[in-house]
Short mmCIF file of C-alpha atoms in Angstrom, two decimals:
data_model
loop_
_atom_site.label_atom_id
_atom_site.label_comp_id
_atom_site.label_asym_id
_atom_site.label_seq_id
_atom_site.Cartn_x
_atom_site.Cartn_y
_atom_site.Cartn_z
CA UNK A 133 0.00 0.00 0.00
CA UNK A 134 1.16 3.57 -0.67
CA UNK A 135 0.13 7.01 0.61
CA UNK A 136 1.43 8.84 -2.47
CA UNK A 137 -1.11 10.38 -4.87
CA UNK A 138 -1.28 8.55 -8.22
CA UNK A 139 0.12 11.50 -10.19
CA UNK A 140 3.54 11.31 -8.47
CA UNK A 141 4.09 7.76 -9.75
CA UNK A 142 2.88 8.78 -13.22
CA UNK A 143 5.35 11.70 -13.33
CA UNK A 144 8.17 9.36 -12.30
CA UNK A 145 7.20 6.89 -15.06
CA UNK A 146 7.17 9.65 -17.72
CA UNK A 147 10.58 10.88 -16.57
CA UNK A 148 11.98 7.36 -16.80
CA UNK A 149 10.57 6.86 -20.31
CA UNK A 150 12.14 10.12 -21.47
CA UNK A 151 15.44 9.07 -19.89
CA UNK A 152 15.29 5.74 -21.70
CA UNK A 153 14.73 7.47 -25.07
CA UNK A 154 17.72 9.73 -24.46
CA UNK A 155 19.92 6.79 -23.47
CA UNK A 156 18.90 4.84 -26.60
CA UNK A 157 20.02 7.75 -28.82
CA UNK A 158 23.32 8.16 -26.98
CA UNK A 159 23.94 4.41 -27.05
CA UNK A 160 23.48 4.26 -30.82
CA UNK A 161 25.99 7.11 -31.29
CA UNK A 162 28.48 5.43 -28.97
CA UNK A 163 27.82 2.04 -30.54
CA UNK A 164 28.68 3.36 -34.01
CA UNK A 165 32.07 4.55 -32.78
CA UNK A 166 32.71 1.28 -30.95
CA UNK A 167 31.66 -0.98 -33.83
CA UNK A 168 34.26 0.58 -36.12
CA UNK A 169 36.98 -0.82 -33.83
CA UNK A 170 35.70 -4.40 -33.67
CA UNK A 171 37.15 -7.19 -35.76
CA UNK A 172 34.75 -10.05 -36.47
CA UNK A 173 35.38 -13.45 -34.88
CA UNK A 174 37.01 -15.95 -37.26
CA UNK A 175 33.93 -18.22 -37.05
CA UNK A 176 31.83 -15.52 -38.75
CA UNK A 177 33.44 -15.75 -42.19
CA UNK A 178 30.79 -15.69 -44.94
CA UNK A 179 31.12 -17.49 -48.29
CA UNK A 180 29.43 -15.65 -51.16
CA UNK A 181 30.24 -18.50 -53.56
CA UNK A 182 28.62 -21.11 -51.30
CA UNK A 183 25.61 -18.87 -50.79
CA UNK A 184 25.21 -18.48 -54.56
CA UNK A 185 25.34 -22.26 -55.02
CA UNK A 186 22.78 -22.86 -52.26
CA UNK A 187 20.51 -20.16 -53.69
CA UNK A 188 20.44 -21.91 -57.08
CA UNK A 189 19.49 -25.20 -55.41
CA UNK A 190 16.71 -23.56 -53.39
CA UNK A 191 15.33 -22.02 -56.57
CA UNK A 192 15.28 -25.50 -58.11
CA UNK A 193 13.43 -26.73 -55.01
CA UNK A 194 10.81 -23.99 -55.51
CA UNK A 195 10.30 -25.10 -59.12
CA UNK A 196 9.94 -28.72 -57.99
CA UNK A 197 7.41 -27.70 -55.33
CA UNK A 198 5.38 -25.92 -58.00
CA UNK A 199 5.58 -28.92 -60.33
CA UNK A 200 4.32 -31.24 -57.61
CA UNK A 201 1.45 -28.91 -56.81
CA UNK A 202 0.45 -28.79 -60.48
CA UNK A 203 0.14 -32.59 -60.62
CA UNK A 204 -1.50 -32.79 -57.18
CA UNK A 205 1.13 -35.02 -55.61
CA UNK A 206 2.57 -32.63 -53.04
CA UNK A 207 1.03 -34.56 -50.18
CA UNK A 208 3.41 -37.49 -50.79
CA UNK A 209 6.57 -35.68 -49.69
CA UNK A 210 7.68 -38.42 -47.31
CA UNK A 211 9.29 -41.65 -48.37
CA UNK A 212 7.40 -44.91 -48.11
CA UNK A 213 8.63 -47.14 -45.26
CA UNK A 214 9.63 -49.76 -47.82
CA UNK A 215 12.02 -47.27 -49.40
CA UNK A 216 13.86 -46.81 -46.10
CA UNK A 217 16.54 -49.07 -44.73
CA UNK A 218 16.14 -50.64 -41.30
CA UNK A 219 18.80 -48.28 -39.92
CA UNK A 220 17.04 -45.23 -41.37
CA UNK A 221 13.74 -46.27 -39.78
CA UNK A 222 15.52 -46.65 -36.44
CA UNK A 223 17.06 -43.18 -36.78
CA UNK A 224 13.66 -41.64 -37.56
CA UNK A 225 11.98 -43.36 -34.61
CA UNK A 226 14.80 -42.38 -32.26
CA UNK A 227 14.62 -38.71 -33.30
CA UNK A 228 10.82 -38.62 -33.08
CA UNK A 229 10.82 -40.11 -29.57
CA UNK A 230 13.61 -37.80 -28.39
CA UNK A 231 11.98 -34.66 -29.77
CA UNK A 232 8.64 -35.57 -28.18
CA UNK A 233 10.30 -36.16 -24.79
CA UNK A 234 12.32 -32.94 -24.93
CA UNK A 235 9.45 -30.76 -26.18
CA UNK A 236 7.67 -30.88 -22.81
CA UNK A 237 8.33 -27.32 -21.73
CA UNK A 238 10.66 -24.35 -22.08
CA UNK A 239 13.14 -25.80 -19.57
CA UNK A 240 13.65 -29.09 -21.44
CA UNK A 241 13.95 -27.34 -24.82
CA UNK A 242 16.45 -24.77 -23.59
CA UNK A 243 18.67 -27.44 -22.02
CA UNK A 244 18.50 -29.61 -25.15
CA UNK A 245 19.73 -26.77 -27.37
CA UNK A 246 22.79 -26.21 -25.19
CA UNK A 247 23.67 -29.88 -24.92
CA UNK A 248 23.72 -30.39 -28.68
CA UNK A 249 25.78 -27.21 -29.09
CA UNK A 250 28.30 -28.57 -26.56
CA UNK A 251 28.67 -31.71 -28.66
CA UNK A 252 28.75 -29.88 -32.01
CA UNK A 253 29.94 -26.26 -31.54
CA UNK A 254 29.82 -25.72 -35.30
CA UNK A 255 26.02 -25.59 -34.84
CA UNK A 256 26.02 -21.91 -33.92
CA UNK A 257 22.25 -21.67 -34.18
CA UNK A 258 21.83 -24.13 -31.29
CA UNK A 259 23.60 -21.74 -28.90
CA UNK A 260 21.59 -18.80 -30.23
CA UNK A 261 18.39 -20.85 -29.74
CA UNK A 262 19.49 -21.71 -26.19
CA UNK A 263 20.01 -18.06 -25.25
CA UNK A 264 16.80 -16.86 -26.93
CA UNK A 265 14.85 -19.72 -25.36
CA UNK A 266 16.08 -18.61 -21.93
CA UNK A 267 14.50 -15.23 -22.67
CA UNK A 268 11.30 -16.99 -23.68
CA UNK A 269 11.18 -18.69 -20.30
CA UNK A 270 11.82 -15.41 -18.47
CA UNK A 271 8.99 -13.79 -20.42
CA UNK A 272 6.67 -16.65 -19.48
CA UNK A 273 7.38 -16.39 -15.75
CA UNK A 274 7.03 -12.58 -15.86
CA UNK A 275 3.32 -13.26 -16.40
CA UNK A 276 3.22 -14.91 -12.96
CA UNK A 277 5.54 -12.47 -11.20
CA UNK A 278 5.01 -9.35 -9.11
CA UNK A 279 4.32 -6.66 -11.69
CA UNK A 280 2.76 -8.07 -14.86
CA UNK A 281 0.23 -10.03 -12.80
CA UNK A 282 -1.04 -6.73 -11.36
CA UNK A 283 -1.34 -4.75 -14.63
CA UNK A 284 -2.67 -7.45 -17.01
CA UNK A 285 -5.92 -9.33 -16.51
CA UNK A 286 -5.95 -13.12 -16.25
CA UNK A 287 -7.14 -13.78 -19.80
CA UNK A 288 -4.50 -11.52 -21.37
CA UNK A 289 -1.79 -13.23 -19.34
CA UNK A 290 -3.12 -16.65 -20.31
CA UNK A 291 -3.05 -15.88 -24.03
CA UNK A 292 0.35 -14.18 -23.84
CA UNK A 293 1.73 -17.36 -22.30
CA UNK A 294 0.01 -19.49 -24.95
CA UNK A 295 1.64 -17.41 -27.70
CA UNK A 296 5.11 -17.69 -26.13
CA UNK A 297 4.76 -21.42 -25.46
CA UNK A 298 3.38 -22.19 -28.94
CA UNK A 299 6.22 -20.35 -30.71
CA UNK A 300 8.80 -22.01 -28.47
CA UNK A 301 7.33 -25.49 -29.06
CA UNK A 302 6.85 -25.14 -32.83
CA UNK A 303 10.37 -23.92 -33.44
CA UNK A 304 11.79 -26.78 -31.38
CA UNK A 305 9.55 -29.32 -33.14
CA UNK A 306 10.87 -28.15 -36.51
CA UNK A 307 14.51 -27.38 -35.74
CA UNK A 308 15.64 -30.02 -33.25
CA UNK A 309 15.09 -32.98 -35.63
CA UNK A 310 17.38 -31.16 -38.07
CA UNK A 311 20.10 -30.78 -35.43
CA UNK A 312 19.70 -34.42 -34.41
CA UNK A 313 19.84 -35.58 -38.01
CA UNK A 314 23.17 -33.79 -38.33
CA UNK A 315 24.40 -35.48 -35.13
CA UNK A 316 23.31 -38.91 -36.47
CA UNK A 317 25.00 -38.17 -39.80
CA UNK A 318 28.23 -37.35 -37.97
CA UNK A 319 27.93 -40.51 -35.86
CA UNK A 320 27.36 -42.76 -38.89
CA UNK A 321 29.81 -40.91 -41.15
CA UNK A 322 27.31 -40.34 -43.97
CA UNK A 323 24.68 -37.74 -44.85
CA UNK A 324 21.13 -38.49 -43.74
CA UNK A 325 19.59 -35.26 -44.97
CA UNK A 326 17.47 -37.08 -47.53
CA UNK A 327 15.37 -37.92 -44.44
CA UNK A 328 14.48 -34.26 -43.73
CA UNK A 329 11.04 -34.61 -45.42
CA UNK A 330 10.18 -37.37 -42.92
CA UNK A 331 10.11 -34.65 -40.25
CA UNK A 332 8.09 -32.23 -42.42
CA UNK A 333 11.07 -29.88 -42.69
CA UNK A 334 10.71 -27.27 -45.44
CA UNK A 335 12.39 -27.97 -48.78
CA UNK A 336 14.21 -24.68 -48.15
CA UNK A 337 16.54 -26.41 -45.68
CA UNK A 338 17.74 -29.46 -47.64
CA UNK A 339 20.14 -27.58 -49.97
CA UNK A 340 21.46 -25.74 -46.90
CA UNK A 341 22.22 -28.94 -44.96
CA UNK A 342 23.62 -30.70 -48.06
CA UNK A 343 26.01 -27.79 -48.52
CA UNK A 344 26.92 -27.69 -44.81
CA UNK A 345 27.77 -31.39 -44.87
CA UNK A 346 30.27 -30.88 -47.71
CA UNK A 347 31.61 -27.48 -46.67
CA UNK A 348 30.59 -26.43 -43.14
CA UNK A 349 29.80 -22.73 -42.98
CA UNK A 350 28.15 -21.93 -39.67
CA UNK A 351 26.94 -18.38 -40.51
CA UNK A 352 25.15 -19.58 -43.68
CA UNK A 353 23.45 -22.44 -41.83
CA UNK A 354 22.52 -20.18 -38.89
CA UNK A 355 20.98 -17.50 -41.10
CA UNK A 356 19.04 -20.15 -43.04
CA UNK A 357 17.67 -21.64 -39.80
CA UNK A 358 16.64 -18.17 -38.61
CA UNK A 359 14.77 -17.59 -41.90
CA UNK A 360 13.18 -21.04 -41.76
CA UNK A 361 12.03 -20.94 -38.14
CA UNK A 362 10.46 -17.49 -38.45
CA UNK A 363 8.51 -18.72 -41.48
CA UNK A 364 7.47 -21.81 -39.49
CA UNK A 365 5.68 -19.67 -36.87
CA UNK A 366 4.47 -17.02 -39.32
CA UNK A 367 1.30 -18.64 -40.63
CA UNK A 368 0.40 -21.07 -37.88
CA UNK A 369 1.01 -18.75 -34.91
CA UNK A 370 1.67 -15.09 -35.74
CA UNK A 371 -1.15 -14.89 -38.29
CA UNK A 372 -3.41 -17.42 -36.63
CA UNK A 373 -6.77 -15.65 -36.09
CA UNK A 374 -6.98 -16.66 -32.42
CA UNK A 375 -3.52 -15.35 -31.49
CA UNK A 376 -4.11 -12.25 -33.60
CA UNK A 377 -7.34 -11.44 -31.80
CA UNK A 378 -6.29 -12.44 -28.28
CA UNK A 379 -2.71 -11.10 -28.19
CA UNK A 380 -1.01 -9.56 -31.21
CA UNK A 381 -3.63 -6.91 -32.05
CA UNK A 382 -3.93 -5.81 -28.42
CA UNK A 383 -2.63 -2.38 -27.44
CA UNK A 384 -0.69 -3.87 -24.49
CA UNK A 385 1.26 -6.19 -26.80
CA UNK A 386 2.11 -3.42 -29.27
CA UNK A 387 3.05 -1.02 -26.45
CA UNK A 388 5.75 -3.45 -25.29
CA UNK A 389 7.51 -2.91 -28.62
CA UNK A 390 7.07 0.86 -28.63
CA UNK A 391 8.43 1.12 -25.07
CA UNK A 392 11.46 -1.11 -25.80
CA UNK A 393 10.16 -3.79 -23.41
CA UNK A 394 10.48 -6.71 -25.85
CA UNK A 395 14.11 -7.16 -24.88
CA UNK A 396 16.24 -10.21 -25.61
CA UNK A 397 19.29 -10.12 -23.35
CA UNK A 398 22.42 -12.25 -23.18
CA UNK A 399 24.20 -12.30 -19.79
CA UNK A 400 27.95 -12.31 -20.48
CA UNK A 401 29.35 -13.49 -17.16
CA UNK A 402 28.42 -15.76 -14.27
CA UNK A 403 25.68 -14.21 -12.08
CA UNK A 404 26.76 -11.58 -9.54
CA UNK A 405 24.96 -11.47 -6.19
CA UNK A 406 25.30 -7.76 -5.38
CA UNK A 407 25.63 -6.05 -8.78
CA UNK A 408 24.08 -6.35 -12.26
CA UNK A 409 25.53 -9.12 -14.40
CA UNK A 410 26.59 -7.39 -17.66
CA UNK A 411 24.06 -7.81 -20.46
CA UNK A 412 24.10 -7.36 -24.22
CA UNK A 413 21.04 -7.64 -26.43
CA UNK A 414 18.39 -5.93 -28.51
CA UNK A 415 14.72 -4.93 -28.34
CA UNK A 416 12.20 -6.12 -30.95
CA UNK A 417 9.60 -3.49 -31.86
CA UNK A 418 7.26 -5.29 -34.30
CA UNK A 419 6.87 -8.97 -33.47
CA UNK A 420 4.10 -9.28 -36.08
CA UNK A 421 6.48 -8.26 -38.90
CA UNK A 422 8.22 -11.29 -40.48
CA UNK A 423 11.06 -9.26 -42.03
CA UNK A 424 11.78 -7.51 -38.74
CA UNK A 425 11.85 -10.81 -36.82
CA UNK A 426 14.29 -12.33 -39.33
CA UNK A 427 16.62 -9.31 -39.29
CA UNK A 428 16.35 -9.21 -35.50
CA UNK A 429 17.40 -12.87 -35.32
CA UNK A 430 20.31 -12.26 -37.68
CA UNK A 431 21.49 -9.32 -35.56
CA UNK A 432 21.25 -11.39 -32.38
CA UNK A 433 23.29 -14.13 -34.05
CA UNK A 434 25.93 -11.67 -35.22
CA UNK A 435 26.01 -10.09 -31.76
CA UNK A 436 26.54 -13.47 -30.07
CA UNK A 437 29.31 -14.69 -32.38
CA UNK A 438 30.84 -11.44 -33.69
CA UNK A 439 33.35 -10.94 -30.89
CA UNK A 440 35.16 -13.38 -28.63
CA UNK A 441 34.29 -11.31 -25.55
CA UNK A 442 30.53 -11.74 -26.02
CA UNK A 443 30.71 -15.40 -27.08
CA UNK A 444 32.96 -16.45 -24.19
CA UNK A 445 30.89 -14.43 -21.72
CA UNK A 446 27.63 -16.02 -22.89
CA UNK A 447 29.18 -19.49 -22.71
CA UNK A 448 30.46 -18.76 -19.20
CA UNK A 449 26.91 -17.90 -18.15
CA UNK A 450 25.35 -20.90 -19.92
CA UNK A 451 27.82 -23.34 -18.32
CA UNK A 452 27.51 -21.94 -14.81
CA UNK A 453 23.77 -21.27 -14.64
CA UNK A 454 21.07 -23.92 -15.08
CA UNK A 455 17.94 -22.50 -16.69
CA UNK A 456 14.99 -22.30 -14.26
CA UNK A 457 12.91 -19.62 -16.00
CA UNK A 458 13.41 -17.17 -13.12
CA UNK A 459 15.17 -13.88 -13.82
CA UNK A 460 17.06 -14.54 -10.58
CA UNK A 461 19.15 -16.85 -12.79
CA UNK A 462 21.04 -13.82 -14.13
CA UNK A 463 20.19 -10.90 -11.78
CA UNK A 464 19.89 -12.26 -8.22
CA UNK A 465 20.62 -8.73 -6.97
CA UNK A 466 17.23 -7.63 -8.35
CA UNK A 467 15.03 -10.76 -8.53
CA UNK A 468 14.08 -13.64 -6.27
CA UNK A 469 12.38 -16.93 -7.09
CA UNK A 470 10.71 -16.98 -3.66
CA UNK A 471 7.30 -15.37 -3.25
CA UNK A 472 7.18 -12.69 -0.56
CA UNK A 473 5.41 -13.58 2.66
CA UNK A 474 2.17 -11.72 3.38
CA UNK A 475 2.90 -8.36 5.01
CA UNK A 476 6.63 -8.70 4.34
CA UNK A 477 8.11 -6.07 2.03
CA UNK A 478 11.11 -6.88 -0.13
CA UNK A 479 13.29 -4.85 -2.46
CA UNK A 480 13.57 -7.91 -4.70
CA UNK A 481 11.09 -8.57 -7.51
CA UNK A 482 9.39 -11.96 -7.43
CA UNK A 483 10.31 -13.96 -10.54
CA UNK A 484 9.21 -17.59 -10.11
CA UNK A 485 10.76 -20.76 -11.47
CA UNK A 486 8.86 -21.92 -14.52
CA UNK A 487 8.07 -25.45 -13.30
CA UNK A 488 6.52 -24.01 -10.12
CA UNK A 489 3.93 -21.89 -11.94
CA UNK A 490 3.22 -23.78 -15.20
CA UNK A 491 2.40 -27.38 -15.98
CA UNK A 492 3.54 -29.13 -19.15
CA UNK A 493 1.11 -28.53 -22.02
CA UNK A 494 -0.36 -31.01 -24.45
CA UNK A 495 0.01 -29.24 -27.74
CA UNK A 496 -2.32 -29.47 -30.68
CA UNK A 497 -0.60 -31.05 -33.74
CA UNK A 498 2.53 -29.04 -34.57
CA UNK A 499 2.96 -30.18 -38.19
CA UNK A 500 2.28 -27.77 -41.04
CA UNK A 501 2.48 -27.45 -44.80
CA UNK A 502 5.79 -26.43 -46.34
CA UNK A 503 6.00 -22.63 -46.26
CA UNK A 504 8.30 -22.54 -49.33
CA UNK A 505 6.00 -21.24 -52.08
CA UNK A 506 8.43 -18.96 -53.96
CA UNK A 507 11.97 -17.62 -53.68
CA UNK A 508 11.09 -14.46 -51.70
CA UNK A 509 12.95 -15.73 -48.62
CA UNK A 510 16.26 -15.68 -50.52
CA UNK A 511 16.47 -11.91 -50.03
CA UNK A 512 17.30 -12.60 -46.36
CA UNK A 513 20.07 -15.10 -47.15
CA UNK A 514 23.00 -12.72 -46.76
CA UNK A 515 25.79 -11.92 -44.34
CA UNK A 516 24.49 -10.87 -40.91
CA UNK A 517 25.74 -7.60 -39.46
CA UNK A 518 26.37 -6.98 -35.78
CA UNK A 519 24.20 -4.20 -34.28
CA UNK A 520 25.74 -0.77 -33.79
CA UNK A 521 24.87 -0.81 -30.08
CA UNK A 522 24.15 -3.75 -27.85
CA UNK A 523 24.96 -2.93 -24.21
CA UNK A 524 21.68 -3.59 -22.41
CA UNK A 525 22.70 -3.51 -18.75
CA UNK A 526 21.51 0.05 -18.08
CA UNK A 527 18.51 -0.15 -20.43
CA UNK A 528 17.37 -3.38 -18.80
CA UNK A 529 17.59 -1.73 -15.37
CA UNK A 530 15.55 1.18 -16.74
CA UNK A 531 12.89 -1.17 -18.11
CA UNK A 532 12.37 -2.71 -14.69
CA UNK A 533 12.41 0.72 -13.04
CA UNK A 534 9.62 1.71 -15.44
CA UNK A 535 7.64 -1.41 -14.59
CA UNK A 536 8.13 -0.64 -10.88
CA UNK A 537 6.76 2.88 -11.42
CA UNK A 538 3.87 1.52 -13.51
CA UNK A 539 3.08 -0.93 -10.73
CA UNK A 540 3.25 1.85 -8.10
CA UNK A 541 1.00 4.11 -10.20
CA UNK A 542 -1.51 1.31 -10.69
CA UNK A 543 -1.42 0.49 -6.97
CA UNK A 544 -1.82 4.14 -5.95
CA UNK A 545 -4.71 4.59 -8.40
CA UNK A 546 -6.54 1.56 -7.00
CA UNK A 547 -6.02 2.78 -3.44
CA UNK A 548 -7.23 6.27 -4.37
CA UNK A 549 -10.35 4.85 -6.03
CA UNK A 550 -11.32 2.86 -2.92
CA UNK A 551 -11.27 5.94 -0.66
#
C-alpha cells in the first residue's frame, strides 16, 4: 500500500521513459564509434560463392514444389517405409521419440539446445536458440511475477503465455530434428539429410544442410535456420486468427515494442549477487512483422558470435547457470524466485521458477504445410551484421524501473479509487 497520490508515480514513469529514449540515442551514437573498432570473430566468415550455389538449389526446389502442386502429388513428400533401410527407420523413430520427450516445456527445450551445441559447436544456431529460449522462459514467468500479474488481466496473461509457449514449441519441433539428423550423420559418417522430409522440414533447408555437410559454414546455416524458423511460426502462430485477436492486435502487446520492453538479453558473465551481471542484447519493436523478426534474429546471431568477448561471456553464463525460468538466474541482486510472505516487504522482484507456476502442455498437432511457395525468402540469405549498439545492462535496469513505477501508479490509483 502507498500514501502517495497517483500523479507522483505517473510523473516518475514519464521521466523514466524520457530518460530511456535519451539513453537509446546516446547508445546508438556510442555504438557506431565502438563498432568501427571491432574485428569479427574468425567463425563468422561468410562465403558468397557457397551462398550463390545454395541459392540456385533452393530455386530448383521452388520449381519442384510448383511442379508437384500442379500434378497434385505434393502430399506425398515423405518416403514410403519400404524405401527406407532398417537403420534409417531406427534413426527416424529415435529422433521422433527424443523430440517428443524434450518438447515438454521451455526448460527441457532450452537445455537440449545447449547440450547439442556442446557436442557440435559448429552448430552456432543451437547456442543462439538456447540463449533466446532462456529469454522466452523469463517472459513466461514474468506473467506470474510481481508486476505483470497486477497490470494485465488473467485472460490476457493466459493468451500471452500461450503465444510464447506455442512459438517455443513449434520452433523446437521443426529445428531439433534437423540438429539431431546432423548429429546422427556425424555418428554414422554419412549424410542423412534425404530424411528431412520425414520430419516435415521445409524444402528450403535441404540444400542448406547438403552444402553444410560438404563445406561447413556456420553463418550460412545459422541465417538459413533463422529464416526457416520465423517462417514456421508465421502462418500457424503469428497470423493465426486466435492469437491475432487475443494477443497480437492488443494495445498492451504493441506497447511493449514501442516502449522497448520486448528485450532479448544475453548475460555475459556468471551471475553476480550484489551487482548487475553485464548484459548485451536488442529490443524487438514489431513482433508481427516477419522481415523484422528475421533481421532481428540475424542481428542477435551476429552479436553473439561477432566478438570473442561476447561469445565467451555467454558461454560462461550458460555453463555456470542452469535454466529455471526465473530472472534470478542472471540478476539475483534484483530478482528472487521466492514469493514474498504476506505483510513482508522486499526490495527484490518476485520472478518464479517456470516449473513451479506452469504445468507441461499437451500441444495441438505441430505439423504444417511447407511454407516454401516462392523464392522471396532468398532476399534474407546474406551476411548478418552486428548491431551498432548492444549494451543492455543500463537499459534493462531502466525497463524494470519503469515497470516498478507503472506498478506503483496502478497500486496508488486503486487505493485512491477505494477511498
